[in-house]
Amino acid sequence: MLNQWQTKAVMASKTPSPSTGLCFLVGAGPGDPGLLTIKGKECIEAADVLVYDYLCNPEFLRYAKPGTERIYVGKKARAHTLTQDQINELIVKLTREGKTVTRLKGGDPVLFGRGAEEAAELAAAGVRFEIVPGITSAIAGPAYAGIPVTHRSHASMLTIFTGHEDPTKPDTSLDYAKLAVADGTKVFLMGVERIEEITGQLIKHGAAATTPMALVRWATHGRQQTLVGTLGTMAEKVREAGFKAPAVAVVGDVVTERDTLNWFENRPLFGKRIVVTRTRHQAGALTRRLTTLGADVIELPTIRIEEPRDLLAFGELVQDCHTYDWIIFTSPNGVEAFFKMFYKLYNDARSIGGVRIAAIGPGTADKIREYHMAVDLMPDKNFVAEGLVKAFKDHQDMENTSVLWVRAEEAREVIANELTGLGAIVDEALAYRTVPETEDNLEAIARLKEEGADLITFTSSSTVEHFLGLGIPLPEGAKIASIGPVTSATLKKHDLKIDIEAKEFTIPGLVAAIEKKLGK
Ligand code: SAH
């Protein structure tokens, strides 16, 4: 039994620390999740409230601590969710309430981001704020298209201007006569919709129509697209290709460097749109591997891990874990839930005693090692329940050995049944449960419906069941990849055809199988 103090420790939730109110105006970079600064990430982690807009990668929300309020304020051209005034009011109000507010903006917050206006409002309201610069699309966008904005042999100067204003209006604040003849590279943002007027004005005021030019759309994202032409041809090309915002435009001889420097778009899975259905918390490992290979990943978490219904019962079993001969872990989630509970109850790793530890496969084993525990038994291959049972059979006589199986509430009973059949005494610690993810996937669902996908990945039976539960039709032509035979059996049960199955039932195994089938 747990004593009073332990019961409290098990049930306790984190209480937020009081703060005096501080607003971070953070540049979230151009989209590639790796292009957020370390300070930016720290601001997300510290936030009580996140206020974010359209060009900010929603993946960053996962750095927030549980319970962080998230407010989407939109700002897609002409579809403002809140007006700028309302945004200003909102961040002032939240900061005044004593909260740590992290205002995430695409790129850099003060380069055409209206960050200065938001800062001015905060200053006027007398609340504390900090500006956290970000990597701007104006430089990173061209770089990801293989275009350096300066170059010793082409350009020693860079001009960045907004394409938002109509250059043919008399009250435009941009002097196209000067812009047209300025040396070096020119970059403009927000210019797709006025591409014809902008390029026309530059040529009219003396820029050569043959000047190389490129537009980079959704730069640094997996869905990046680049259009190359000249000042004279670009407007026509945009029309023909139906090319849309958001895009960075870059004008100058540096564009020719793309012929040799186009690194991003030449990676093996570039141009392949792949859906990841595991929990938001776990998606990262798979997403990172796929994006490193160049894939455009849509994270559509279908499931979420929650505490088990009977947390105290779980706590009691964990408390007694040292009395068993074996602890069996069949998922990384189980390992996390176990050690979270273990360290609520004990302050000393040695409290686990001499118990031996078994893992179903390498992903689970890696998680166990993260807690500095060694794995005593794991199947050589066949990383499923049957494989683990066989590993036990080959390892020792199970008669009268006591086993604590740390499992999900919803799991196949193979381990308990088979080991009991071998004479073991098996206790089952229900460590967590898998529930449908209902938050944060609206944008991903919309993207999937709108843009389709080349491949959908399933990393467990529950991702299959809950994906189907969403009722989204499978995108036309989308292939299906499965992590292993158990997941494949669930797919087959639902009459879905499996195009790719991992040879090794792990995330790296799945990625290797995908690269083999889809890679260029
Ligand atoms: N503060 C941002 C710019 C905001 S203005 C920055 O520093 O990047 C919005 C414009 O930025 C868009 O219309 C587009 O021109 C450009 N932009 C932002 N992110 C982009 C991306 N990932 N790819 C292409 N253009 C982008």
Coordinates of C-alpha atoms and ligand atoms in Angstrom, one line a residue:
M1 CA 0.0 0.0 0.0
L2 CA 1.1 3.5 -0.6
N3 CA 1.4 5.7 2.4
Q4 CA -0.2 9.1 2.6
W5 CA 2.8 11.0 1.4
Q6 CA 3.4 8.7 -1.5
T7 CA -0.3 8.9 -2.5
K8 CA 0.1 12.6 -2.6
A9 CA 3.3 12.4 -4.7
V10 CA 1.6 10.1 -7.2
M11 CA -1.5 12.3 -7.6
A12 CA 0.3 15.7 -7.5
S13 CA 0.2 17.8 -10.7
K14 CA 2.7 20.5 -11.4
T15 CA 1.7 23.9 -10.1
P16 CA 2.8 26.8 -12.2
S17 CA 5.2 29.2 -10.7
P18 CA 3.9 32.7 -10.2
S19 CA 5.4 35.3 -12.5
T20 CA 5.2 39.0 -13.0
G21 CA 4.2 39.0 -16.6
L22 CA 6.6 39.1 -19.5
C23 CA 6.0 38.9 -23.3
F24 CA 8.6 37.4 -25.6
L25 CA 8.3 38.5 -29.2
V26 CA 9.9 35.5 -30.8
G27 CA 11.0 34.9 -34.4
A28 CA 10.1 31.3 -35.1
G29 CA 12.1 31.1 -38.3
P30 CA 10.9 30.3 -41.8
G31 CA 9.5 26.9 -41.2
D32 CA 12.1 24.2 -40.9
P33 CA 11.8 23.2 -37.3
G34 CA 15.6 23.2 -36.9
L35 CA 15.7 26.8 -37.7
L36 CA 14.2 28.0 -34.4
T37 CA 16.8 29.5 -32.1
I38 CA 17.7 28.0 -28.8
K39 CA 16.4 31.1 -27.0
G40 CA 13.1 30.8 -29.1
K41 CA 12.7 27.3 -27.9
E42 CA 13.3 28.3 -24.3
C43 CA 10.6 31.0 -24.6
I44 CA 8.1 28.4 -25.8
E45 CA 9.0 26.1 -22.9
A46 CA 8.6 28.9 -20.5
A47 CA 5.2 30.2 -21.8
D48 CA 1.9 30.1 -20.0
V49 CA 0.3 31.3 -23.2
L50 CA 1.4 30.9 -26.8
V51 CA 0.1 33.4 -29.4
Y52 CA 1.1 32.3 -32.9
D53 CA 0.3 33.0 -36.5
Y54 CA 0.0 31.5 -39.9
L55 CA 3.6 31.3 -41.0
C56 CA 4.7 29.8 -37.7
N57 CA 5.4 26.1 -37.8
P58 CA 2.7 24.5 -35.5
E59 CA 5.2 21.8 -34.7
F60 CA 6.8 24.1 -32.2
L61 CA 3.7 23.9 -30.0
R62 CA 5.0 20.6 -28.8
Y63 CA 7.8 22.3 -26.8
A64 CA 5.2 23.9 -24.6
K65 CA 4.7 22.5 -21.2
P66 CA 1.4 20.6 -20.6
G67 CA -1.5 23.0 -20.0
T68 CA -0.1 25.9 -21.9
E69 CA -2.8 28.0 -23.5
R70 CA -2.5 28.3 -27.3
I71 CA -4.1 31.1 -29.2
Y72 CA -4.0 31.1 -33.0
V73 CA -4.3 34.6 -34.4
G74 CA -4.1 33.7 -38.0
K75 CA -3.0 36.4 -40.4
K76 CA -3.1 34.7 -43.8
A77 CA -3.4 37.5 -46.3
R78 CA -7.0 38.7 -46.3
A79 CA -8.2 36.1 -43.8
H80 CA -7.1 37.7 -40.6
T81 CA -8.4 35.8 -37.6
L82 CA -7.7 38.8 -35.4
T83 CA -6.9 42.3 -36.5
Q84 CA -3.5 43.7 -35.6
D85 CA -5.2 46.0 -33.0
Q86 CA -6.9 43.0 -31.5
I87 CA -3.6 41.1 -31.4
N88 CA -1.9 44.0 -29.7
E89 CA -4.6 44.3 -27.1
L90 CA -4.5 40.6 -26.5
I91 CA -0.8 40.3 -25.8
V92 CA -0.9 43.4 -23.5
K93 CA -3.9 42.0 -21.6
L94 CA -2.3 38.5 -21.1
T95 CA 1.0 40.0 -20.0
R96 CA -0.7 42.3 -17.6
E97 CA -2.4 39.3 -16.0
G98 CA 1.0 38.2 -14.9
K99 CA 1.5 35.6 -17.5
T100 CA 4.6 34.6 -19.5
V101 CA 3.4 35.2 -23.1
T102 CA 5.3 33.9 -26.0
R103 CA 4.3 35.6 -29.2
L104 CA 5.6 33.5 -32.1
K105 CA 6.0 35.1 -35.5
G106 CA 7.2 33.7 -38.7
G107 CA 10.9 34.4 -39.7
D108 CA 12.3 37.4 -37.8
P109 CA 9.8 39.4 -35.7
V110 CA 10.9 42.8 -36.8
L111 CA 11.4 42.2 -40.5
F112 CA 8.0 43.0 -42.0
G113 CA 6.5 41.3 -39.1
R114 CA 4.9 44.2 -37.3
G115 CA 6.9 43.1 -34.3
A116 CA 7.9 46.8 -33.7
E117 CA 4.2 47.7 -33.4
E118 CA 3.6 45.0 -30.9
A119 CA 6.7 46.0 -28.9
A120 CA 5.5 49.6 -28.9
E121 CA 2.1 48.6 -27.5
L122 CA 3.8 46.6 -24.8
A123 CA 6.1 49.4 -24.0
A124 CA 3.2 51.9 -23.8
A125 CA 1.4 49.6 -21.5
G126 CA 4.4 49.5 -19.2
V127 CA 4.8 45.7 -19.3
R128 CA 8.0 43.8 -19.7
F129 CA 8.9 42.4 -23.1
E130 CA 11.9 41.0 -25.0
I131 CA 12.6 40.7 -28.7
V132 CA 14.0 37.4 -29.7
P133 CA 15.3 37.6 -33.3
G134 CA 14.6 34.7 -35.7
I135 CA 16.0 33.5 -39.0
T136 CA 14.3 35.4 -41.7
S137 CA 12.8 33.9 -44.8
A138 CA 14.5 36.7 -46.8
I139 CA 17.9 35.1 -46.4
A140 CA 17.0 31.5 -45.4
G141 CA 14.5 31.1 -48.3
P142 CA 17.0 31.7 -51.1
A143 CA 19.7 29.7 -49.2
Y144 CA 17.4 26.7 -49.2
A145 CA 16.9 27.1 -52.9
G146 CA 20.7 27.1 -53.4
I147 CA 20.9 30.9 -53.7
P148 CA 23.3 32.8 -51.5
V149 CA 22.1 36.4 -51.1
T150 CA 25.7 37.8 -51.3
H151 CA 28.6 36.3 -53.2
R152 CA 32.1 37.6 -53.8
S153 CA 31.8 37.4 -57.5
H154 CA 28.1 38.6 -57.9
A155 CA 26.9 40.8 -55.1
S156 CA 28.3 42.7 -52.2
M157 CA 25.0 44.3 -51.2
L158 CA 21.6 43.2 -50.4
T159 CA 18.3 45.2 -50.5
I160 CA 15.2 43.7 -48.8
F161 CA 11.9 45.4 -49.6
T162 CA 8.2 44.7 -49.2
G163 CA 6.1 43.7 -52.2
H164 CA 2.9 44.4 -50.3
E165 CA 2.4 47.9 -51.5
D166 CA 1.1 48.6 -54.9
P167 CA 4.1 50.2 -56.7
T168 CA 1.9 51.9 -59.2
K169 CA 0.0 53.9 -56.5
P170 CA 1.3 57.5 -56.1
D171 CA 1.5 57.1 -52.3
T172 CA 3.8 54.1 -52.3
S173 CA 6.7 54.5 -49.9
L174 CA 9.1 52.6 -52.2
D175 CA 11.2 54.5 -54.7
Y176 CA 11.4 52.1 -57.6
A177 CA 13.6 54.5 -59.6
K178 CA 16.3 54.0 -56.9
L179 CA 15.5 50.3 -56.3
A180 CA 15.8 49.5 -60.0
V181 CA 19.4 50.7 -60.2
A182 CA 20.6 49.6 -56.8
D183 CA 23.6 47.3 -57.0
G184 CA 23.6 43.8 -55.6
T185 CA 20.9 41.3 -54.8
K186 CA 17.3 42.4 -54.2
V187 CA 14.9 40.3 -52.1
F188 CA 11.3 41.1 -51.7
L189 CA 8.6 39.5 -49.5
M190 CA 4.9 39.4 -49.9
G191 CA 5.3 40.0 -53.6
V192 CA 3.6 37.1 -55.4
E193 CA 0.3 38.8 -55.9
R194 CA 1.8 42.0 -57.3
I195 CA 4.6 40.2 -59.2
E196 CA 3.7 41.8 -62.5
E197 CA 3.6 45.4 -61.2
I198 CA 6.8 44.9 -59.2
T199 CA 8.9 43.4 -62.0
G200 CA 7.4 45.8 -64.5
Q201 CA 8.4 48.8 -62.3
L202 CA 11.9 47.6 -61.9
I203 CA 12.4 47.1 -65.6
K204 CA 10.7 50.4 -66.4
H205 CA 13.2 52.2 -64.2
G206 CA 16.2 50.6 -65.7
A207 CA 16.8 47.1 -64.4
A208 CA 17.7 44.6 -67.1
A209 CA 14.8 42.4 -68.0
T210 CA 17.4 39.6 -68.3
T211 CA 18.4 39.8 -64.6
P212 CA 18.1 36.3 -63.1
M213 CA 15.3 35.9 -60.6
A214 CA 13.8 33.1 -58.5
L215 CA 10.7 32.7 -56.3
V216 CA 10.9 30.3 -53.4
R217 CA 7.5 29.2 -52.0
W218 CA 7.1 27.6 -48.6
A219 CA 10.8 27.9 -48.3
T220 CA 12.6 25.5 -45.9
H221 CA 9.4 23.4 -45.6
G222 CA 9.2 20.0 -47.1
R223 CA 6.8 21.4 -49.7
Q224 CA 9.3 24.1 -50.9
Q225 CA 8.9 25.0 -54.6
T226 CA 11.2 27.1 -56.6
L227 CA 10.5 28.9 -59.8
V228 CA 13.5 30.3 -61.8
G229 CA 13.4 32.8 -64.6
T230 CA 14.3 36.5 -65.1
L231 CA 12.8 39.8 -64.2
G232 CA 11.2 39.8 -67.7
T233 CA 9.7 36.3 -67.6
M234 CA 8.7 35.8 -64.0
A235 CA 5.2 37.3 -64.0
E236 CA 4.3 35.0 -66.9
K237 CA 5.8 32.0 -65.2
V238 CA 3.9 32.7 -62.0
R239 CA 0.6 32.8 -64.0
E240 CA 1.4 29.6 -65.9
A241 CA 2.4 27.7 -62.8
G242 CA -0.5 29.1 -60.6
F243 CA 2.3 29.9 -58.2
K244 CA 0.9 31.3 -54.9
A245 CA 2.1 33.0 -51.7
P246 CA 3.9 32.7 -49.4
A247 CA 7.1 33.1 -51.4
V248 CA 10.4 35.0 -51.2
A249 CA 11.5 36.7 -54.4
V250 CA 15.2 37.0 -55.1
V251 CA 16.6 39.0 -58.0
G252 CA 20.3 39.2 -59.1
D253 CA 23.2 37.2 -60.5
V254 CA 23.4 35.1 -57.3
V255 CA 20.4 33.1 -58.7
T256 CA 22.8 31.4 -61.1
E257 CA 24.5 29.8 -58.2
R258 CA 21.5 27.5 -57.8
D259 CA 22.8 25.4 -60.7
T260 CA 25.5 24.1 -58.5
L261 CA 24.2 24.8 -54.9
N262 CA 20.7 23.4 -55.0
W263 CA 21.1 21.0 -52.0
F264 CA 17.7 21.0 -50.4
E265 CA 15.6 20.0 -53.3
N266 CA 18.0 17.2 -54.3
R267 CA 17.6 15.0 -51.3
P268 CA 16.2 11.5 -51.7
L269 CA 12.6 11.9 -50.5
F270 CA 12.2 15.6 -51.6
G271 CA 8.8 16.2 -53.0
K272 CA 7.2 13.2 -51.2
R273 CA 4.4 14.1 -48.8
I274 CA 4.3 11.7 -45.9
V275 CA 1.8 11.5 -43.1
V276 CA 2.9 10.6 -39.6
T277 CA 0.1 9.4 -37.4
R278 CA 1.7 8.7 -34.0
T279 CA 1.3 10.8 -30.9
R280 CA 2.5 14.4 -31.2
H281 CA 5.0 13.6 -28.4
Q282 CA 6.5 10.7 -30.3
A283 CA 6.2 11.9 -33.9
G284 CA 9.4 13.9 -33.7
A285 CA 11.8 10.9 -34.0
L286 CA 10.0 9.7 -37.2
T287 CA 9.4 13.2 -38.6
R288 CA 13.1 14.2 -38.2
R289 CA 14.3 11.1 -40.0
L290 CA 11.9 11.6 -42.9
T291 CA 12.6 15.4 -43.2
T292 CA 16.3 14.8 -43.1
L293 CA 15.8 12.7 -46.2
G294 CA 13.8 15.6 -47.7
A295 CA 10.2 14.5 -47.2
D296 CA 7.4 16.9 -46.6
V297 CA 5.9 15.5 -43.4
I298 CA 2.3 16.2 -42.3
E299 CA 2.0 15.3 -38.6
L300 CA -1.5 14.2 -38.0
P301 CA -1.4 12.7 -34.5
T302 CA -4.3 10.3 -34.2
I303 CA -3.6 9.2 -30.7
R304 CA -2.5 10.6 -27.4
I305 CA -1.1 8.9 -24.3
E306 CA -2.9 9.5 -21.0
E307 CA -2.5 8.3 -17.5
P308 CA -4.2 5.0 -16.7
R309 CA -7.6 5.1 -15.2
D310 CA -6.4 3.6 -12.0
L311 CA -3.2 5.5 -11.2
L312 CA -3.0 4.3 -7.6
A313 CA -3.1 0.7 -8.6
F314 CA -0.3 1.4 -11.1
G315 CA 1.6 3.2 -8.4
E316 CA 1.3 0.2 -6.0
L317 CA 2.7 -2.2 -8.6
V318 CA 5.6 0.1 -9.4
Q319 CA 6.3 0.5 -5.7
D320 CA 6.7 -3.3 -5.5
C321 CA 8.7 -3.6 -8.7
H322 CA 11.9 -4.7 -6.8
T323 CA 10.1 -7.9 -5.6
Y324 CA 9.8 -9.3 -9.1
D325 CA 12.2 -11.5 -11.1
W326 CA 11.5 -9.6 -14.3
I327 CA 10.0 -6.4 -15.5
I328 CA 8.8 -6.5 -19.1
F329 CA 8.5 -3.4 -21.2
T330 CA 6.6 -3.6 -24.5
S331 CA 6.7 0.1 -25.5
P332 CA 8.6 3.3 -25.0
N333 CA 5.4 4.8 -23.6
G334 CA 5.4 2.1 -20.9
V335 CA 9.0 2.8 -20.0
E336 CA 8.3 6.5 -19.6
A337 CA 5.1 6.0 -17.5
F338 CA 7.0 3.5 -15.3
F339 CA 10.0 5.6 -14.5
K340 CA 7.9 8.7 -14.1
M341 CA 6.0 6.8 -11.4
F342 CA 9.1 5.1 -10.0
Y343 CA 10.8 8.4 -9.4
K344 CA 7.7 9.9 -7.8
L345 CA 7.9 7.0 -5.3
Y346 CA 11.7 6.6 -4.9
N347 CA 14.6 9.0 -4.9
D348 CA 17.2 6.3 -5.5
A349 CA 17.7 4.3 -8.7
R350 CA 18.8 1.4 -6.5
S351 CA 15.3 1.0 -5.2
I352 CA 14.6 -1.1 -8.3
G353 CA 16.7 -3.8 -6.7
G354 CA 18.0 -6.9 -8.6
V355 CA 15.1 -7.2 -10.9
R356 CA 15.9 -8.0 -14.5
I357 CA 14.6 -6.1 -17.4
A358 CA 13.2 -7.3 -20.8
A359 CA 12.3 -5.2 -23.8
I360 CA 10.2 -6.1 -26.8
G361 CA 12.5 -4.3 -29.3
P362 CA 15.2 -1.7 -29.8
G363 CA 13.0 1.4 -29.5
T364 CA 11.8 0.3 -26.1
A365 CA 15.4 -0.7 -25.1
D366 CA 16.7 2.7 -26.1
K367 CA 14.1 4.3 -23.9
I368 CA 15.1 2.0 -21.0
R369 CA 18.8 3.0 -21.4
E370 CA 17.8 6.7 -21.3
Y371 CA 17.0 6.0 -17.7
H372 CA 20.5 4.4 -17.3
M373 CA 19.1 0.9 -16.9
A374 CA 20.5 -2.1 -18.8
V375 CA 18.3 -4.4 -20.8
D376 CA 18.8 -8.1 -19.9
L377 CA 16.6 -9.7 -22.6
M378 CA 15.3 -8.7 -26.0
P379 CA 14.4 -10.7 -29.1
D380 CA 17.1 -10.9 -31.8
K381 CA 14.6 -10.1 -34.4
N382 CA 10.8 -10.3 -34.6
F383 CA 10.2 -7.4 -32.2
V384 CA 6.6 -8.3 -31.3
A385 CA 5.1 -10.1 -28.3
E386 CA 5.6 -13.5 -29.8
G387 CA 9.2 -12.8 -30.4
L388 CA 9.7 -11.8 -26.7
V389 CA 7.9 -14.9 -25.5
K390 CA 10.3 -17.0 -27.6
A391 CA 13.3 -15.1 -26.2
F392 CA 12.1 -16.0 -22.7
K393 CA 11.6 -19.6 -23.7
D394 CA 15.1 -19.8 -25.1
H395 CA 16.6 -18.0 -22.1
Q396 CA 15.3 -19.9 -19.1
D397 CA 12.7 -22.0 -17.5
M398 CA 9.9 -19.7 -16.6
E399 CA 8.3 -21.9 -14.0
N400 CA 7.4 -19.9 -10.9
T401 CA 9.3 -16.7 -12.0
S402 CA 7.5 -13.6 -11.1
V403 CA 7.0 -11.0 -13.9
L404 CA 5.7 -7.5 -13.9
W405 CA 4.4 -6.6 -17.4
V406 CA 4.2 -2.8 -17.9
R407 CA 1.6 -2.3 -20.6
A408 CA -1.0 -0.1 -22.2
E409 CA -4.6 -0.5 -21.0
E410 CA -5.4 -1.7 -24.5
A411 CA -2.8 -4.3 -25.5
R412 CA -2.8 -7.8 -27.0
E413 CA -2.8 -10.4 -24.2
V414 CA -0.1 -12.6 -25.8
I415 CA 2.6 -11.9 -23.2
A416 CA 0.4 -12.6 -20.2
N417 CA -1.2 -15.7 -21.7
E418 CA 1.9 -17.3 -23.1
L419 CA 4.1 -16.6 -20.1
T420 CA 1.4 -17.8 -17.7
G421 CA 1.2 -20.9 -19.9
L422 CA 5.0 -21.4 -19.2
G423 CA 4.4 -21.3 -15.5
A424 CA 5.3 -17.7 -14.8
I425 CA 3.3 -15.6 -12.4
V426 CA 2.4 -12.4 -14.3
D427 CA 1.2 -9.2 -12.9
E428 CA 0.0 -6.5 -15.3
A429 CA 0.8 -2.9 -14.6
L430 CA -1.6 -0.8 -16.6
A431 CA 0.7 2.2 -17.1
Y432 CA -1.1 4.3 -19.7
R433 CA -3.9 4.4 -22.1
T434 CA -4.2 5.4 -25.7
V435 CA -7.0 7.8 -26.5
P436 CA -7.9 9.5 -29.8
E437 CA -6.2 12.8 -30.3
T438 CA -8.8 15.5 -30.8
E439 CA -6.7 18.6 -30.4
D440 CA -4.3 20.4 -32.8
N441 CA -4.9 18.3 -35.9
L442 CA -7.4 20.5 -37.7
E443 CA -4.8 22.2 -39.7
A444 CA -3.1 18.9 -40.6
I445 CA -6.5 17.4 -41.6
A446 CA -7.2 20.4 -43.8
R447 CA -3.8 20.1 -45.5
L448 CA -4.2 16.4 -46.1
K449 CA -7.6 16.9 -47.7
E450 CA -6.4 19.8 -49.8
E451 CA -3.0 18.6 -50.9
G452 CA -3.2 14.8 -50.5
A453 CA -0.3 12.6 -49.7
D454 CA 2.1 10.1 -51.2
L455 CA 2.3 7.9 -48.2
I456 CA 0.7 7.3 -44.8
T457 CA 2.7 5.7 -42.1
F458 CA 1.3 3.6 -39.3
T459 CA 3.5 2.7 -36.3
S460 CA 1.0 0.8 -34.2
S461 CA -2.5 -0.8 -34.5
S462 CA -4.0 2.0 -32.5
T463 CA -2.7 4.6 -35.0
V464 CA -4.6 2.6 -37.7
E465 CA -7.8 2.3 -35.7
H466 CA -7.8 6.0 -34.7
F467 CA -6.9 7.2 -38.1
L468 CA -9.9 5.4 -39.5
G469 CA -11.9 6.8 -36.7
L470 CA -11.3 10.3 -38.0
G471 CA -13.3 9.3 -41.0
I472 CA -11.0 11.1 -43.5
P473 CA -11.0 9.4 -46.9
L474 CA -7.6 8.0 -47.9
P475 CA -6.0 10.5 -50.3
E476 CA -6.1 9.3 -53.8
G477 CA -3.0 7.3 -54.8
A478 CA -1.6 7.4 -51.2
K479 CA 0.5 4.4 -50.3
I480 CA 0.5 2.8 -46.9
A481 CA 3.6 2.0 -44.8
S482 CA 3.5 -0.3 -41.7
I483 CA 6.0 -0.7 -39.0
G484 CA 5.5 -4.5 -38.7
P485 CA 3.3 -7.5 -38.8
V486 CA 0.9 -6.6 -36.0
T487 CA 0.2 -3.2 -37.4
S488 CA -0.1 -4.8 -40.9
A489 CA -2.7 -7.3 -39.6
T490 CA -4.8 -4.5 -38.3
L491 CA -4.5 -2.8 -41.7
K492 CA -5.6 -6.0 -43.4
K493 CA -8.5 -6.4 -41.1
H494 CA -9.7 -3.1 -42.5
D495 CA -9.1 -4.2 -46.1
L496 CA -6.2 -1.7 -46.5
K497 CA -3.4 -2.6 -48.9
I498 CA 0.1 -2.4 -47.4
D499 CA 2.7 -1.1 -49.9
I500 CA 5.7 -0.9 -47.6
E501 CA 6.4 -3.0 -44.5
A502 CA 9.5 -2.5 -42.4
K503 CA 11.9 -5.4 -42.3
E504 CA 13.1 -4.4 -38.8
F505 CA 10.1 -3.4 -36.8
T506 CA 11.5 -0.1 -35.5
I507 CA 11.3 3.5 -36.6
P508 CA 14.8 3.4 -38.4
G509 CA 13.6 0.1 -40.0
L510 CA 10.4 1.8 -41.3
V511 CA 12.3 4.8 -42.6
A512 CA 14.8 2.5 -44.4
A513 CA 11.9 0.6 -46.1
I514 CA 10.3 3.9 -47.2
E515 CA 13.6 5.3 -48.6
K516 CA 14.1 2.1 -50.5
K517 CA 10.7 2.2 -52.1
L518 CA 10.2 6.0 -52.6
G519 CA 13.7 7.5 -52.6
K520 CA 15.3 8.9 -55.7
Ligands
SAH1 N1 9.0 38.2 -40.5 C1 9.0 37.4 -41.7 C2 8.3 38.0 -42.9 C3 6.8 38.3 -42.6 S1 6.0 39.0 -44.0 C4 10.4 36.9 -42.0 O1 11.3 37.4 -41.4 O2 10.5 35.9 -42.8 C5 5.3 37.5 -44.7 C6 6.1 37.2 -46.0 O3 7.3 36.5 -45.6 C7 5.4 36.2 -46.9 O4 4.4 36.8 -47.7 C8 6.5 35.7 -47.7 O5 6.9 36.6 -48.7 C9 7.6 35.6 -46.7 N2 7.8 34.3 -46.0 C10 7.7 34.0 -44.7 N3 8.0 32.7 -44.5 C11 8.2 32.2 -45.8 C12 8.5 30.9 -46.2 N4 8.7 29.9 -45.4 N5 8.7 30.7 -47.6 C13 8.5 31.7 -48.4 N6 8.2 33.0 -48.0 C14 8.1 33.2 -46.7

